[in-house]
Amino acid sequence: MRTTASRTLLHHYSSRHFLSTLSQNNNSSYHTSQNIRRASSLFMSSSVATASCPPSTAFTSSHEEITLLTQQQAAHIDDVLMETFSTDQLMELAGLSVAQVVQTHYQLSGRGDDDRLENDDEGSVQKIVVVCGPGNNGGDGLVAARHLKMFNPTFNVMVVYPRLASVEKPLYKRLLAQLNMCDVPVVTELDERMLLERDGDVRRRRHNTIVIDAMLGYSSRGAVRE
């Protein structure tokens, strides 16, 4: 598993990449362009809290200050973007940004035709587990898993989706159908054995597995439940 600092940076860089992607690829109306600039400005200028990234994380070789958003700031940015973009558009771009950041900042290895891991060195990532909640944050995770698999079909990607049996919204049904078409397994529970390599070495699991947390977003309320 990766450190808290790495997870924080993953969120920071994927958010920044997401807004940058919107800006670079937007050919829409002036009003839409204005909203993108407003959202980007809100994200980049937020200064309520910062976190220092230690040099040991996968993202940087030197200490770097990153901006953290409060729940209210994140909601404000979302409201601005929702004025001109649909939920599925934002979900697609958010998931793509997460996948691109993971691919860029981690050494990913694939599997050969005989289903054996090609790269077996300690530094390479050999499994990606995306844990998805029932809301839009979980939808971002479903999209990220699909894009990671599409980047390279040999990537070992799996999704843990506890609410799989109760999915009703057409959007989520489509996302799950797309994962099925890409041969990404979706399970309802995370078994510890799923994170182990073939020799059952727990130490290798810690080094070679990325877990993407797509459980809860800024709209989460109340105490964390089991």
Short mmCIF file of C-alpha atoms in Angstrom, two decimals:
data_model
loop_
_atom_site.label_atom_id
_atom_site.label_comp_id
_atom_site.label_asym_id
_atom_site.label_seq_id
_atom_site.Cartn_x
_atom_site.Cartn_y
_atom_site.Cartn_z
CA MET A 1 0.00 0.00 0.00
CA ARG A 2 1.14 3.57 -0.55
CA THR A 3 1.68 6.21 2.09
CA THR A 4 -0.84 8.86 3.12
CA ALA A 5 1.38 11.48 1.53
CA SER A 6 1.34 9.59 -1.76
CA ARG A 7 -2.45 9.32 -1.67
CA THR A 8 -2.72 13.05 -0.96
CA LEU A 9 -0.43 13.84 -3.87
CA LEU A 10 -2.35 11.48 -6.14
CA HIS A 11 -5.51 13.47 -5.38
CA HIS A 12 -3.67 16.78 -5.82
CA TYR A 13 -2.05 15.95 -9.13
CA SER A 14 -5.11 14.21 -10.58
CA SER A 15 -7.28 17.22 -9.68
CA ARG A 16 -4.77 19.61 -11.23
CA HIS A 17 -4.43 17.37 -14.30
CA PHE A 18 -8.24 17.17 -14.58
CA LEU A 19 -8.65 20.95 -14.67
CA SER A 20 -5.70 21.31 -17.04
CA THR A 21 -7.26 18.75 -19.39
CA LEU A 22 -10.53 20.66 -19.42
CA SER A 23 -8.69 23.88 -20.26
CA GLN A 24 -6.58 22.39 -23.05
CA ASN A 25 -9.37 20.47 -24.77
CA ASN A 26 -12.24 22.88 -24.37
CA ASN A 27 -13.67 24.23 -27.62
CA SER A 28 -17.02 25.27 -26.19
CA SER A 29 -18.67 28.59 -25.53
CA TYR A 30 -17.16 31.60 -23.82
CA HIS A 31 -19.34 30.88 -20.77
CA THR A 32 -17.94 27.35 -20.52
CA SER A 33 -14.36 28.61 -20.84
CA GLN A 34 -15.00 31.15 -18.10
CA ASN A 35 -16.26 28.42 -15.77
CA ILE A 36 -13.18 26.29 -16.39
CA ARG A 37 -10.92 29.24 -15.60
CA ARG A 38 -12.93 30.00 -12.46
CA ALA A 39 -12.61 26.39 -11.26
CA SER A 40 -8.88 26.29 -12.03
CA SER A 41 -8.34 29.58 -10.23
CA LEU A 42 -10.26 28.36 -7.17
CA PHE A 43 -8.17 25.19 -7.01
CA MET A 44 -4.77 26.80 -7.55
CA SER A 45 -5.38 29.77 -5.23
CA SER A 46 -6.82 27.85 -2.26
CA SER A 47 -4.54 28.28 0.75
CA VAL A 48 -6.52 27.08 3.74
CA ALA A 49 -4.10 24.20 4.31
CA THR A 50 -0.92 22.82 2.80
CA ALA A 51 0.94 19.57 3.21
CA SER A 52 4.62 18.85 2.74
CA CYS A 53 5.45 15.87 0.57
CA PRO A 54 8.44 13.92 1.89
CA PRO A 55 11.09 12.93 -0.68
CA SER A 56 10.42 9.23 -0.11
CA THR A 57 7.07 9.25 -1.94
CA ALA A 58 6.70 8.14 -5.52
CA PHE A 59 5.75 11.56 -6.85
CA THR A 60 8.71 13.80 -6.15
CA SER A 61 12.38 13.75 -5.25
CA SER A 62 12.27 16.91 -3.15
CA HIS A 63 9.94 18.44 -0.60
CA GLU A 64 6.99 20.12 -2.24
CA GLU A 65 4.13 22.12 -0.79
CA ILE A 66 0.71 21.14 -2.11
CA THR A 67 -2.64 22.80 -1.62
CA LEU A 68 -5.43 20.99 0.20
CA LEU A 69 -9.07 21.88 -0.36
CA THR A 70 -11.69 22.07 2.33
CA GLN A 71 -15.04 20.35 1.83
CA GLN A 72 -16.64 23.71 1.07
CA GLN A 73 -14.00 24.65 -1.51
CA ALA A 74 -14.31 21.30 -3.28
CA ALA A 75 -18.10 21.68 -3.39
CA HIS A 76 -17.73 25.20 -4.81
CA ILE A 77 -15.44 24.02 -7.61
CA ASP A 78 -17.84 21.18 -8.39
CA ASP A 79 -20.78 23.60 -8.55
CA VAL A 80 -18.89 25.83 -10.98
CA LEU A 81 -18.06 22.94 -13.30
CA MET A 82 -21.57 21.46 -13.09
CA GLU A 83 -22.97 24.67 -14.61
CA THR A 84 -21.67 23.62 -18.04
CA PHE A 85 -20.64 19.95 -17.79
CA SER A 86 -22.73 16.85 -17.13
CA THR A 87 -22.01 14.36 -14.35
CA ASP A 88 -20.84 11.67 -16.77
CA GLN A 89 -18.49 14.12 -18.54
CA LEU A 90 -16.85 15.18 -15.29
CA MET A 91 -16.70 11.58 -14.07
CA GLU A 92 -15.01 10.45 -17.27
CA LEU A 93 -12.39 13.19 -17.11
CA ALA A 94 -11.78 12.72 -13.38
CA GLY A 95 -11.27 8.97 -13.77
CA LEU A 96 -9.01 9.47 -16.79
CA SER A 97 -6.90 11.96 -14.84
CA VAL A 98 -6.45 9.53 -11.95
CA ALA A 99 -5.45 6.76 -14.36
CA GLN A 100 -2.96 8.99 -16.16
CA VAL A 101 -1.36 10.10 -12.90
CA VAL A 102 -1.00 6.50 -11.71
CA GLN A 103 0.52 5.47 -15.02
CA THR A 104 2.90 8.44 -15.02
CA HIS A 105 4.15 8.25 -11.45
CA TYR A 106 4.30 4.52 -10.81
CA GLN A 107 6.25 1.80 -12.58
CA LEU A 108 3.55 -0.53 -13.85
CA SER A 109 4.28 -4.06 -15.02
CA GLY A 110 2.02 -6.38 -16.97
CA ARG A 111 1.31 -10.06 -17.36
CA GLY A 112 2.38 -12.29 -20.20
CA ASP A 113 0.19 -14.71 -22.13
CA ASP A 114 0.95 -17.40 -19.56
CA ASP A 115 -0.52 -15.16 -16.84
CA ARG A 116 2.81 -14.76 -15.08
CA LEU A 117 4.03 -11.35 -13.95
CA GLU A 118 6.67 -10.08 -16.35
CA ASN A 119 8.51 -7.72 -14.04
CA ASP A 120 9.24 -9.18 -10.64
CA ASP A 121 11.41 -6.48 -9.14
CA GLU A 122 10.40 -4.96 -5.85
CA GLY A 123 9.86 -1.46 -7.25
CA SER A 124 7.33 -2.33 -9.93
CA VAL A 125 3.58 -2.27 -9.38
CA GLN A 126 2.01 -5.58 -10.31
CA LYS A 127 -1.58 -5.14 -9.17
CA ILE A 128 -4.00 -2.22 -9.01
CA VAL A 129 -7.08 -2.52 -6.80
CA VAL A 130 -9.74 0.20 -7.13
CA VAL A 131 -12.13 0.30 -4.15
CA CYS A 132 -15.33 2.10 -5.17
CA GLY A 133 -18.13 3.58 -3.10
CA PRO A 134 -21.77 3.97 -4.23
CA GLY A 135 -21.62 7.64 -5.26
CA ASN A 136 -19.91 9.77 -7.87
CA ASN A 137 -16.51 9.23 -6.27
CA GLY A 138 -17.01 5.52 -6.85
CA GLY A 139 -17.95 6.28 -10.44
CA ASP A 140 -14.63 8.09 -10.86
CA GLY A 141 -12.94 4.90 -9.65
CA LEU A 142 -14.82 2.72 -12.15
CA VAL A 143 -13.69 5.02 -14.96
CA ALA A 144 -10.09 5.04 -13.69
CA ALA A 145 -10.00 1.23 -13.63
CA ARG A 146 -11.24 1.04 -17.23
CA HIS A 147 -8.67 3.53 -18.49
CA LEU A 148 -5.82 1.78 -16.68
CA LYS A 149 -6.81 -1.48 -18.35
CA MET A 150 -7.14 0.21 -21.74
CA PHE A 151 -3.68 1.78 -21.41
CA ASN A 152 -2.29 -1.76 -21.39
CA PRO A 153 -4.53 -4.86 -21.41
CA THR A 154 -1.85 -6.77 -19.49
CA PHE A 155 -2.19 -4.52 -16.42
CA ASN A 156 -3.58 -6.49 -13.49
CA VAL A 157 -6.55 -4.27 -12.54
CA MET A 158 -9.50 -5.25 -10.36
CA VAL A 159 -12.41 -3.37 -8.78
CA VAL A 160 -13.98 -3.84 -5.36
CA TYR A 161 -17.57 -2.54 -5.45
CA PRO A 162 -19.54 -3.48 -2.29
CA ARG A 163 -22.83 -2.05 -3.67
CA LEU A 164 -22.66 -4.03 -6.92
CA ALA A 165 -25.94 -5.89 -6.32
CA SER A 166 -27.92 -2.69 -5.70
CA VAL A 167 -26.81 -0.64 -8.71
CA GLU A 168 -29.85 1.02 -10.32
CA LYS A 169 -28.65 4.16 -12.12
CA PRO A 170 -28.09 3.67 -15.86
CA LEU A 171 -24.78 5.56 -15.70
CA TYR A 172 -23.26 3.09 -13.25
CA LYS A 173 -24.68 0.12 -15.13
CA ARG A 174 -22.93 1.39 -18.27
CA LEU A 175 -19.65 1.85 -16.42
CA LEU A 176 -19.84 -1.70 -15.04
CA ALA A 177 -20.70 -3.08 -18.49
CA GLN A 178 -17.65 -1.32 -19.91
CA LEU A 179 -15.45 -2.90 -17.25
CA ASN A 180 -16.85 -6.28 -18.15
CA MET A 181 -16.01 -5.66 -21.82
CA CYS A 182 -12.45 -4.78 -20.79
CA ASP A 183 -12.12 -7.95 -18.69
CA VAL A 184 -11.73 -6.03 -15.43
CA PRO A 185 -13.03 -8.23 -12.59
CA VAL A 186 -15.49 -6.60 -10.19
CA VAL A 187 -16.02 -8.15 -6.74
CA THR A 188 -18.09 -7.09 -3.74
CA GLU A 189 -15.55 -7.91 -1.03
CA LEU A 190 -11.80 -7.54 -0.79
CA ASP A 191 -10.22 -10.81 0.25
CA GLU A 192 -6.75 -10.44 1.76
CA ARG A 193 -5.55 -13.24 -0.50
CA MET A 194 -6.36 -11.12 -3.56
CA LEU A 195 -3.50 -8.81 -2.63
CA LEU A 196 -0.91 -11.56 -2.28
CA GLU A 197 1.45 -12.59 -5.00
CA ARG A 198 1.59 -16.21 -6.03
CA ASP A 199 4.15 -17.14 -3.39
CA GLY A 200 1.96 -15.62 -0.65
CA ASP A 201 4.66 -13.17 0.40
CA VAL A 202 2.96 -10.33 2.31
CA ARG A 203 6.10 -8.21 2.11
CA ARG A 204 5.88 -8.19 -1.68
CA ARG A 205 2.23 -7.24 -1.49
CA ARG A 206 3.09 -4.01 0.27
CA HIS A 207 5.54 -3.03 -2.43
CA ASN A 208 3.69 -4.23 -5.51
CA THR A 209 0.03 -3.32 -5.01
CA ILE A 210 -1.62 0.07 -5.50
CA VAL A 211 -5.00 0.59 -3.85
CA ILE A 212 -7.00 3.49 -5.29
CA ASP A 213 -9.49 4.77 -2.71
CA ALA A 214 -12.65 5.86 -4.54
CA MET A 215 -14.99 5.30 -1.61
CA LEU A 216 -16.02 8.71 -0.34
CA GLY A 217 -16.11 12.20 -1.80
CA TYR A 218 -16.49 15.67 -0.32
CA SER A 219 -20.23 15.16 0.27
CA SER A 220 -19.66 12.42 2.86
CA ARG A 221 -21.41 13.07 6.17
CA GLY A 222 -21.29 11.53 9.63
CA ALA A 223 -18.93 9.02 11.17
CA VAL A 224 -17.14 6.45 9.04
CA ARG A 225 -19.04 3.16 9.00
CA GLU A 226 -17.69 -0.37 8.81
#
